[in-house]
RNA sequence: GCGCCUGUAGCUCAGUUGGAUAGAGCACGAGACUUCUAAUCUCGGGGUCGGGGGUUCGAUUCCCUCCAGGCGCACCA
C-alpha cells in the first residue's frame, strides 16, 4: 500500500507520460524523456514540480512556457487530487494538490500505526549488509561505533523500504592478526606470572589483554608454561578469543546493534580459499612471480597486481577476503553492501577487481566508506593512538553519553564527512543537544495524550471529517511533514544514507514544537480539540517510527 | 608522486540524481510563560558555496586545473 504522497507522484508522472505521448510529434520527441518530479522548497510552488518543459524546449524548438502550456492542455490527472497546475518562472510545472490530501495522509498514519513510513522501493530484493567486522583482538573503538550505528540504522531503513536484509559480522579469527594476538597473549601471560617478557612493537597493546591474562594466570597459575610454545599460544587463544568475541557482542548489544550472522574467517581456511584460488587460476587471473601468486587486479583498474598467496605459501588477508566475497555472491543476494572505515578505502578497487575476476558483477557490491571520528572534550581534540592502545572505546562512549545520544551523533552527519563528536554536547541536557530536541517533542505529545486520558477525553475515530478543521498554517505544515516519511525512507534506502532520517527527525520535531506553541490542544473548542488530538497522535507515531529506524528510544516522559 | 573523501554563515553541517530568492542548528542581539513540559517558540544581523576556467536557457551540483585539510598507497589487516 503506497502512501498518498507517493500515489499522487505516481499519478502525476503517469499523466505527464501520457500527455507527452499525445504530444510526441508536436514536440519533436524522439523518445520518451525521463519524467522526474521534485518537491519544491518554496511552499508557494505546490507539492510537486516538474522541469520537463525546460528540458524539452530545445528539441521542440519552442519557448519553454509554450511547451509547458501544451503539456498542461493534454494533462489528465488519474489521482483526482491535483487541484491546479501552474506554469511558473521560466517554465516549471507546479502541481498544487487538493488540501484534502493532507487529511488523507494523517488518516493513513493513524491506520497504519507503527508501520507507517514503510515504502516499496525494495520489495522483492534481498541485501546482505556487512558492517563493523572488527578484529576480535581488542575492544571496539569509536570508529567501529560509527560504523555500527550507520550499519544498523541502514538495515532498519532498508527493511522499511521493503528489502529483505541480513546483517553480517565478518569475524577475522584467523591469519596473521591471530598470530600476533597469540604472541601478545603469551607475553601478557608471562608478565602476569612475573616473568620478564616484552611485547613486540606490532603486538596488541590494549589493557584488556593484560587483564585477561592476569585473570588466567590467577586461575591456572604456571600450569600452561609446561606446554610447547605452539600449544601454549593455542591454549591462550582458545581461552581469550571467545571472551573477546562475547565482549564485542555485548558492546554492540548495549548499543542496540545485533547481527543475524557471524561469519568466521577461520571457516574459509583452507577449503574455500583453495577453491577460490583454483577458480582464479583456471581463468588465468593468477600468475606466479618470485614464488608468490599474484592476482591480475590491474586488468580491472587497480594500481598494481596484488599478492594472494605469499612466497611462504600462506594466503594473504586478500585471499581470505576473496573467498569470503565469493561466498557472499554465491549466496544469491540481489545486492551486497559493505561498510568500511576510511582507512580501508584503498581496498575497494582490489576487492571489486577480485569479484569481477571471479565472474561476479562488481556493480552488485556497494561499499560505503565511513569517515573518521574526531572526539572533542572541553573544546579540545582527544588524542588516540592505535599503536599504543590509547583508544577511546565504544563502550566508554556509550557509558558516558548514553546510547541514544551516541547513535544520534554518529547518524546526523553524512558518512562521507568526517565527524566531530563533542562529548560535552552529547551529554548536555539542553536545547543545544539535538537528540533531546527530538525526544522532547515525543515526550510532550505523550504528556498531552496522558492528560487527555486522565480527563476522560476520547480520541475520535480517524477520518477526514475531524481533520478538515485543521487549516492553520502550522497544522498544514505539520501534516505535510508527516506525509514525507515514506519518501524520506525510500531516498535514504536507495542512496544508503541514514543521516537523511536524522535530519527529517529534527525537521519534524521543529514543526511540532512550532505547532505546540501556536495551537492549544486540550481545552480548545471540542471539534478543534478532536482534530488536534488526531494530529498529535499521528505526529507521535511518526516521531517514534523515525527514532526507531535510527535505533533511538522515544521516551514518554523527560 | 598516485588514489579516495572533504572544502558552503563566526563554529558544526544539510542542500531533493543540473533548477526558481543557497538552508538548519549552535554562537551573537532583541522579544514571548497565571493555561497541554521554556529541554520550547518568534524576529534580526550575518555568504566571493576554497580559487580560476569550461559545458548550457540555468552550476553549490557535471568536466578540467590549481590551492588547503583528512585518509590510504605491504607478500599488515
PDB file of N, CA and C in Angstrom, chain A residues 54-110:
ATOM      1  N   UNK A  54      11.207  22.737 -19.580  1.00  0.00           N
ATOM      2  CA  UNK A  54      12.517  23.369 -19.777  1.00  0.00           C
ATOM      3  C   UNK A  54      13.455  22.445 -20.545  1.00  0.00           C
ATOM      4  N   UNK A  55      13.344  21.179 -20.236  1.00  0.00           N
ATOM      5  CA  UNK A  55      14.240  20.233 -20.894  1.00  0.00           C
ATOM      6  C   UNK A  55      13.815  19.952 -22.339  1.00  0.00           C
ATOM      7  N   UNK A  56      12.505  20.066 -22.588  1.00  0.00           N
ATOM      8  CA  UNK A  56      12.010  19.724 -23.920  1.00  0.00           C
ATOM      9  C   UNK A  56      12.000  20.908 -24.879  1.00  0.00           C
ATOM     10  N   UNK A  57      12.213  22.097 -24.330  1.00  0.00           N
ATOM     11  CA  UNK A  57      12.093  23.306 -25.150  1.00  0.00           C
ATOM     12  C   UNK A  57      13.043  23.268 -26.344  1.00  0.00           C
ATOM     13  N   UNK A  58      14.260  22.842 -26.081  1.00  0.00           N
ATOM     14  CA  UNK A  58      15.261  22.898 -27.136  1.00  0.00           C
ATOM     15  C   UNK A  58      14.950  21.966 -28.307  1.00  0.00           C
ATOM     16  N   UNK A  59      14.795  20.649 -28.028  1.00  0.00           N
ATOM     17  CA  UNK A  59      14.462  19.769 -29.159  1.00  0.00           C
ATOM     18  C   UNK A  59      13.153  20.162 -29.834  1.00  0.00           C
ATOM     19  N   UNK A  60      12.206  20.718 -29.082  1.00  0.00           N
ATOM     20  CA  UNK A  60      10.921  21.095 -29.669  1.00  0.00           C
ATOM     21  C   UNK A  60      11.026  22.401 -30.431  1.00  0.00           C
ATOM     22  N   UNK A  61      12.116  23.097 -30.227  1.00  0.00           N
ATOM     23  CA  UNK A  61      12.336  24.412 -30.849  1.00  0.00           C
ATOM     24  C   UNK A  61      11.186  25.374 -30.551  1.00  0.00           C
ATOM     25  N   UNK A  62      10.788  25.373 -29.298  1.00  0.00           N
ATOM     26  CA  UNK A  62       9.737  26.285 -28.857  1.00  0.00           C
ATOM     27  C   UNK A  62      10.117  26.835 -27.491  1.00  0.00           C
ATOM     28  N   UNK A  63       9.570  27.974 -27.131  1.00  0.00           N
ATOM     29  CA  UNK A  63       9.850  28.530 -25.813  1.00  0.00           C
ATOM     30  C   UNK A  63       9.312  27.599 -24.734  1.00  0.00           C
ATOM     31  N   UNK A  64      10.031  27.484 -23.628  1.00  0.00           N
ATOM     32  CA  UNK A  64       9.648  26.543 -22.578  1.00  0.00           C
ATOM     33  C   UNK A  64       8.237  26.761 -22.033  1.00  0.00           C
ATOM     34  N   UNK A  65       7.833  28.001 -21.900  1.00  0.00           N
ATOM     35  CA  UNK A  65       6.496  28.240 -21.331  1.00  0.00           C
ATOM     36  C   UNK A  65       5.403  27.757 -22.284  1.00  0.00           C
ATOM     37  N   UNK A  66       5.696  27.834 -23.572  1.00  0.00           N
ATOM     38  CA  UNK A  66       4.729  27.350 -24.555  1.00  0.00           C
ATOM     39  C   UNK A  66       4.625  25.828 -24.483  1.00  0.00           C
ATOM     40  N   UNK A  67       5.781  25.196 -24.335  1.00  0.00           N
ATOM     41  CA  UNK A  67       5.792  23.738 -24.172  1.00  0.00           C
ATOM     42  C   UNK A  67       5.004  23.369 -22.920  1.00  0.00           C
ATOM     43  N   UNK A  68       5.247  24.134 -21.854  1.00  0.00           N
ATOM     44  CA  UNK A  68       4.557  23.874 -20.589  1.00  0.00           C
ATOM     45  C   UNK A  68       3.045  23.950 -20.785  1.00  0.00           C
ATOM     46  N   UNK A  69       2.607  24.946 -21.521  1.00  0.00           N
ATOM     47  CA  UNK A  69       1.173  25.119 -21.750  1.00  0.00           C
ATOM     48  C   UNK A  69       0.595  23.919 -22.505  1.00  0.00           C
ATOM     49  N   UNK A  70       1.338  23.449 -23.508  1.00  0.00           N
ATOM     50  CA  UNK A  70       0.891  22.283 -24.269  1.00  0.00           C
ATOM     51  C   UNK A  70       0.735  21.073 -23.363  1.00  0.00           C
ATOM     52  N   UNK A  71       1.702  20.912 -22.484  1.00  0.00           N
ATOM     53  CA  UNK A  71       1.649  19.758 -21.574  1.00  0.00           C
ATOM     54  C   UNK A  71       0.424  19.879 -20.666  1.00  0.00           C
ATOM     55  N   UNK A  72       0.221  21.079 -20.136  1.00  0.00           N
ATOM     56  CA  UNK A  72      -0.930  21.292 -19.251  1.00  0.00           C
ATOM     57  C   UNK A  72      -2.232  20.987 -19.986  1.00  0.00           C
ATOM     58  N   UNK A  73      -2.318  21.420 -21.236  1.00  0.00           N
ATOM     59  CA  UNK A  73      -3.544  21.205 -22.006  1.00  0.00           C
ATOM     60  C   UNK A  73      -3.843  19.720 -22.202  1.00  0.00           C
ATOM     61  N   UNK A  74      -2.806  18.918 -22.272  1.00  0.00           N
ATOM     62  CA  UNK A  74      -3.015  17.496 -22.518  1.00  0.00           C
ATOM     63  C   UNK A  74      -2.985  16.649 -21.265  1.00  0.00           C
ATOM     64  N   UNK A  75      -2.762  17.311 -20.113  1.00  0.00           N
ATOM     65  CA  UNK A  75      -2.595  16.550 -18.870  1.00  0.00           C
ATOM     66  C   UNK A  75      -3.935  16.144 -18.282  1.00  0.00           C
ATOM     67  N   UNK A  76      -4.032  14.857 -17.958  1.00  0.00           N
ATOM     68  CA  UNK A  76      -5.212  14.389 -17.238  1.00  0.00           C
ATOM     69  C   UNK A  76      -4.746  13.724 -15.953  1.00  0.00           C
ATOM     70  N   UNK A  77      -5.402  14.073 -14.859  1.00  0.00           N
ATOM     71  CA  UNK A  77      -4.943  13.634 -13.543  1.00  0.00           C
ATOM     72  C   UNK A  77      -5.661  12.369 -13.125  1.00  0.00           C
ATOM     73  N   UNK A  78      -4.936  11.247 -13.054  1.00  0.00           N
ATOM     74  CA  UNK A  78      -5.581   9.999 -12.648  1.00  0.00           C
ATOM     75  C   UNK A  78      -5.887   9.941 -11.145  1.00  0.00           C
ATOM     76  N   UNK A  79      -5.262  10.819 -10.356  1.00  0.00           N
ATOM     77  CA  UNK A  79      -5.439  10.711  -8.904  1.00  0.00           C
ATOM     78  C   UNK A  79      -6.656  11.482  -8.407  1.00  0.00           C
ATOM     79  N   UNK A  80      -7.053  12.480  -9.166  1.00  0.00           N
ATOM     80  CA  UNK A  80      -8.161  13.306  -8.722  1.00  0.00           C
ATOM     81  C   UNK A  80      -7.784  14.257  -7.594  1.00  0.00           C
ATOM     82  N   UNK A  81      -6.514  14.321  -7.247  1.00  0.00           N
ATOM     83  CA  UNK A  81      -6.105  15.187  -6.143  1.00  0.00           C
ATOM     84  C   UNK A  81      -5.355  16.435  -6.604  1.00  0.00           C
ATOM     85  N   UNK A  82      -5.079  16.516  -7.895  1.00  0.00           N
ATOM     86  CA  UNK A  82      -4.414  17.718  -8.392  1.00  0.00           C
ATOM     87  C   UNK A  82      -5.456  18.803  -8.599  1.00  0.00           C
ATOM     88  N   UNK A  83      -5.307  19.874  -7.890  1.00  0.00           N
ATOM     89  CA  UNK A  83      -6.306  20.926  -7.972  1.00  0.00           C
ATOM     90  C   UNK A  83      -5.926  21.964  -9.019  1.00  0.00           C
ATOM     91  N   UNK A  84      -4.630  22.218  -9.136  1.00  0.00           N
ATOM     92  CA  UNK A  84      -4.210  23.250 -10.070  1.00  0.00           C
ATOM     93  C   UNK A  84      -2.802  22.980 -10.574  1.00  0.00           C
ATOM     94  N   UNK A  85      -2.599  23.235 -11.866  1.00  0.00           N
ATOM     95  CA  UNK A  85      -1.242  23.182 -12.397  1.00  0.00           C
ATOM     96  C   UNK A  85      -0.866  24.591 -12.824  1.00  0.00           C
ATOM     97  N   UNK A  86       0.230  25.031 -12.291  1.00  0.00           N
ATOM     98  CA  UNK A  86       0.637  26.411 -12.545  1.00  0.00           C
ATOM     99  C   UNK A  86       1.918  26.391 -13.363  1.00  0.00           C
ATOM    100  N   UNK A  87       1.971  27.252 -14.353  1.00  0.00           N
ATOM    101  CA  UNK A  87       3.220  27.396 -15.105  1.00  0.00           C
ATOM    102  C   UNK A  87       3.955  28.570 -14.490  1.00  0.00           C
ATOM    103  N   UNK A  88       5.154  28.311 -13.996  1.00  0.00           N
ATOM    104  CA  UNK A  88       5.824  29.336 -13.211  1.00  0.00           C
ATOM    105  C   UNK A  88       7.249  29.538 -13.680  1.00  0.00           C
ATOM    106  N   UNK A  89       7.755  30.714 -13.372  1.00  0.00           N
ATOM    107  CA  UNK A  89       9.142  31.037 -13.677  1.00  0.00           C
ATOM    108  C   UNK A  89       9.439  30.809 -15.143  1.00  0.00           C
ATOM    109  N   UNK A  90      10.580  30.230 -15.449  1.00  0.00           N
ATOM    110  CA  UNK A  90      10.971  30.040 -16.845  1.00  0.00           C
ATOM    111  C   UNK A  90      10.142  28.972 -17.557  1.00  0.00           C
ATOM    112  N   UNK A  91       9.363  28.159 -16.802  1.00  0.00           N
ATOM    113  CA  UNK A  91       8.564  27.126 -17.460  1.00  0.00           C
ATOM    114  C   UNK A  91       8.362  25.908 -16.589  1.00  0.00           C
ATOM    115  N   UNK A  92       8.485  26.083 -15.280  1.00  0.00           N
ATOM    116  CA  UNK A  92       8.220  24.970 -14.372  1.00  0.00           C
ATOM    117  C   UNK A  92       6.735  24.667 -14.344  1.00  0.00           C
ATOM    118  N   UNK A  93       6.436  23.378 -14.150  1.00  0.00           N
ATOM    119  CA  UNK A  93       5.049  22.989 -13.908  1.00  0.00           C
ATOM    120  C   UNK A  93       4.914  22.723 -12.410  1.00  0.00           C
ATOM    121  N   UNK A  94       4.095  23.528 -11.756  1.00  0.00           N
ATOM    122  CA  UNK A  94       3.885  23.335 -10.327  1.00  0.00           C
ATOM    123  C   UNK A  94       2.517  22.727 -10.075  1.00  0.00           C
ATOM    124  N   UNK A  95       2.509  21.596  -9.401  1.00  0.00           N
ATOM    125  CA  UNK A  95       1.269  20.886  -9.126  1.00  0.00           C
ATOM    126  C   UNK A  95       0.810  21.186  -7.704  1.00  0.00           C
ATOM    127  N   UNK A  96      -0.343  21.819  -7.626  1.00  0.00           N
ATOM    128  CA  UNK A  96      -0.932  22.119  -6.316  1.00  0.00           C
ATOM    129  C   UNK A  96      -2.017  21.095  -6.029  1.00  0.00           C
ATOM    130  N   UNK A  97      -1.927  20.485  -4.860  1.00  0.00           N
ATOM    131  CA  UNK A  97      -2.876  19.428  -4.529  1.00  0.00           C
ATOM    132  C   UNK A  97      -4.067  19.952  -3.746  1.00  0.00           C
ATOM    133  N   UNK A  98      -5.135  19.220  -3.846  1.00  0.00           N
ATOM    134  CA  UNK A  98      -6.323  19.490  -3.042  1.00  0.00           C
ATOM    135  C   UNK A  98      -5.936  19.377  -1.565  1.00  0.00           C
ATOM    136  N   UNK A  99      -6.350  20.349  -0.730  1.00  0.00           N
ATOM    137  CA  UNK A  99      -5.962  20.315   0.685  1.00  0.00           C
ATOM    138  C   UNK A  99      -6.346  19.010   1.374  1.00  0.00           C
ATOM    139  N   UNK A 100      -7.314  18.325   0.834  1.00  0.00           N
ATOM    140  CA  UNK A 100      -7.747  17.078   1.459  1.00  0.00           C
ATOM    141  C   UNK A 100      -6.637  16.026   1.477  1.00  0.00           C
ATOM    142  N   UNK A 101      -5.612  16.218   0.661  1.00  0.00           N
ATOM    143  CA  UNK A 101      -4.548  15.204   0.610  1.00  0.00           C
ATOM    144  C   UNK A 101      -3.853  15.069   1.957  1.00  0.00           C
ATOM    145  N   UNK A 102      -3.770  16.187   2.673  1.00  0.00           N
ATOM    146  CA  UNK A 102      -3.104  16.153   3.989  1.00  0.00           C
ATOM    147  C   UNK A 102      -3.916  15.307   4.974  1.00  0.00           C
ATOM    148  N   UNK A 103      -5.232  15.473   4.899  1.00  0.00           N
ATOM    149  CA  UNK A 103      -6.077  14.689   5.804  1.00  0.00           C
ATOM    150  C   UNK A 103      -5.964  13.211   5.489  1.00  0.00           C
ATOM    151  N   UNK A 104      -5.897  12.909   4.193  1.00  0.00           N
ATOM    152  CA  UNK A 104      -5.723  11.510   3.807  1.00  0.00           C
ATOM    153  C   UNK A 104      -4.436  10.952   4.388  1.00  0.00           C
ATOM    154  N   UNK A 105      -3.397  11.778   4.366  1.00  0.00           N
ATOM    155  CA  UNK A 105      -2.109  11.323   4.888  1.00  0.00           C
ATOM    156  C   UNK A 105      -2.210  11.015   6.376  1.00  0.00           C
ATOM    157  N   UNK A 106      -2.869  11.898   7.118  1.00  0.00           N
ATOM    158  CA  UNK A 106      -2.976  11.691   8.567  1.00  0.00           C
ATOM    159  C   UNK A 106      -3.812  10.449   8.872  1.00  0.00           C
ATOM    160  N   UNK A 107      -4.892  10.273   8.142  1.00  0.00           N
ATOM    161  CA  UNK A 107      -5.718   9.080   8.352  1.00  0.00           C
ATOM    162  C   UNK A 107      -4.892   7.822   8.092  1.00  0.00           C
ATOM    163  N   UNK A 108      -4.085   7.900   7.035  1.00  0.00           N
ATOM    164  CA  UNK A 108      -3.224   6.776   6.694  1.00  0.00           C
ATOM    165  C   UNK A 108      -2.259   6.441   7.826  1.00  0.00           C
ATOM    166  N   UNK A 109      -1.694   7.470   8.421  1.00  0.00           N
ATOM    167  CA  UNK A 109      -0.742   7.264   9.519  1.00  0.00           C
ATOM    168  C   UNK A 109      -1.446   6.581  10.689  1.00  0.00           C
ATOM    169  N   UNK A 110      -2.606   7.100  11.030  1.00  0.00           N
ATOM    170  CA  UNK A 110      -3.316   6.556  12.181  1.00  0.00           C
ATOM    171  C   UNK A 110      -3.791   5.128  11.918  1.00  0.00           C
TER     172      UNK A 110
END
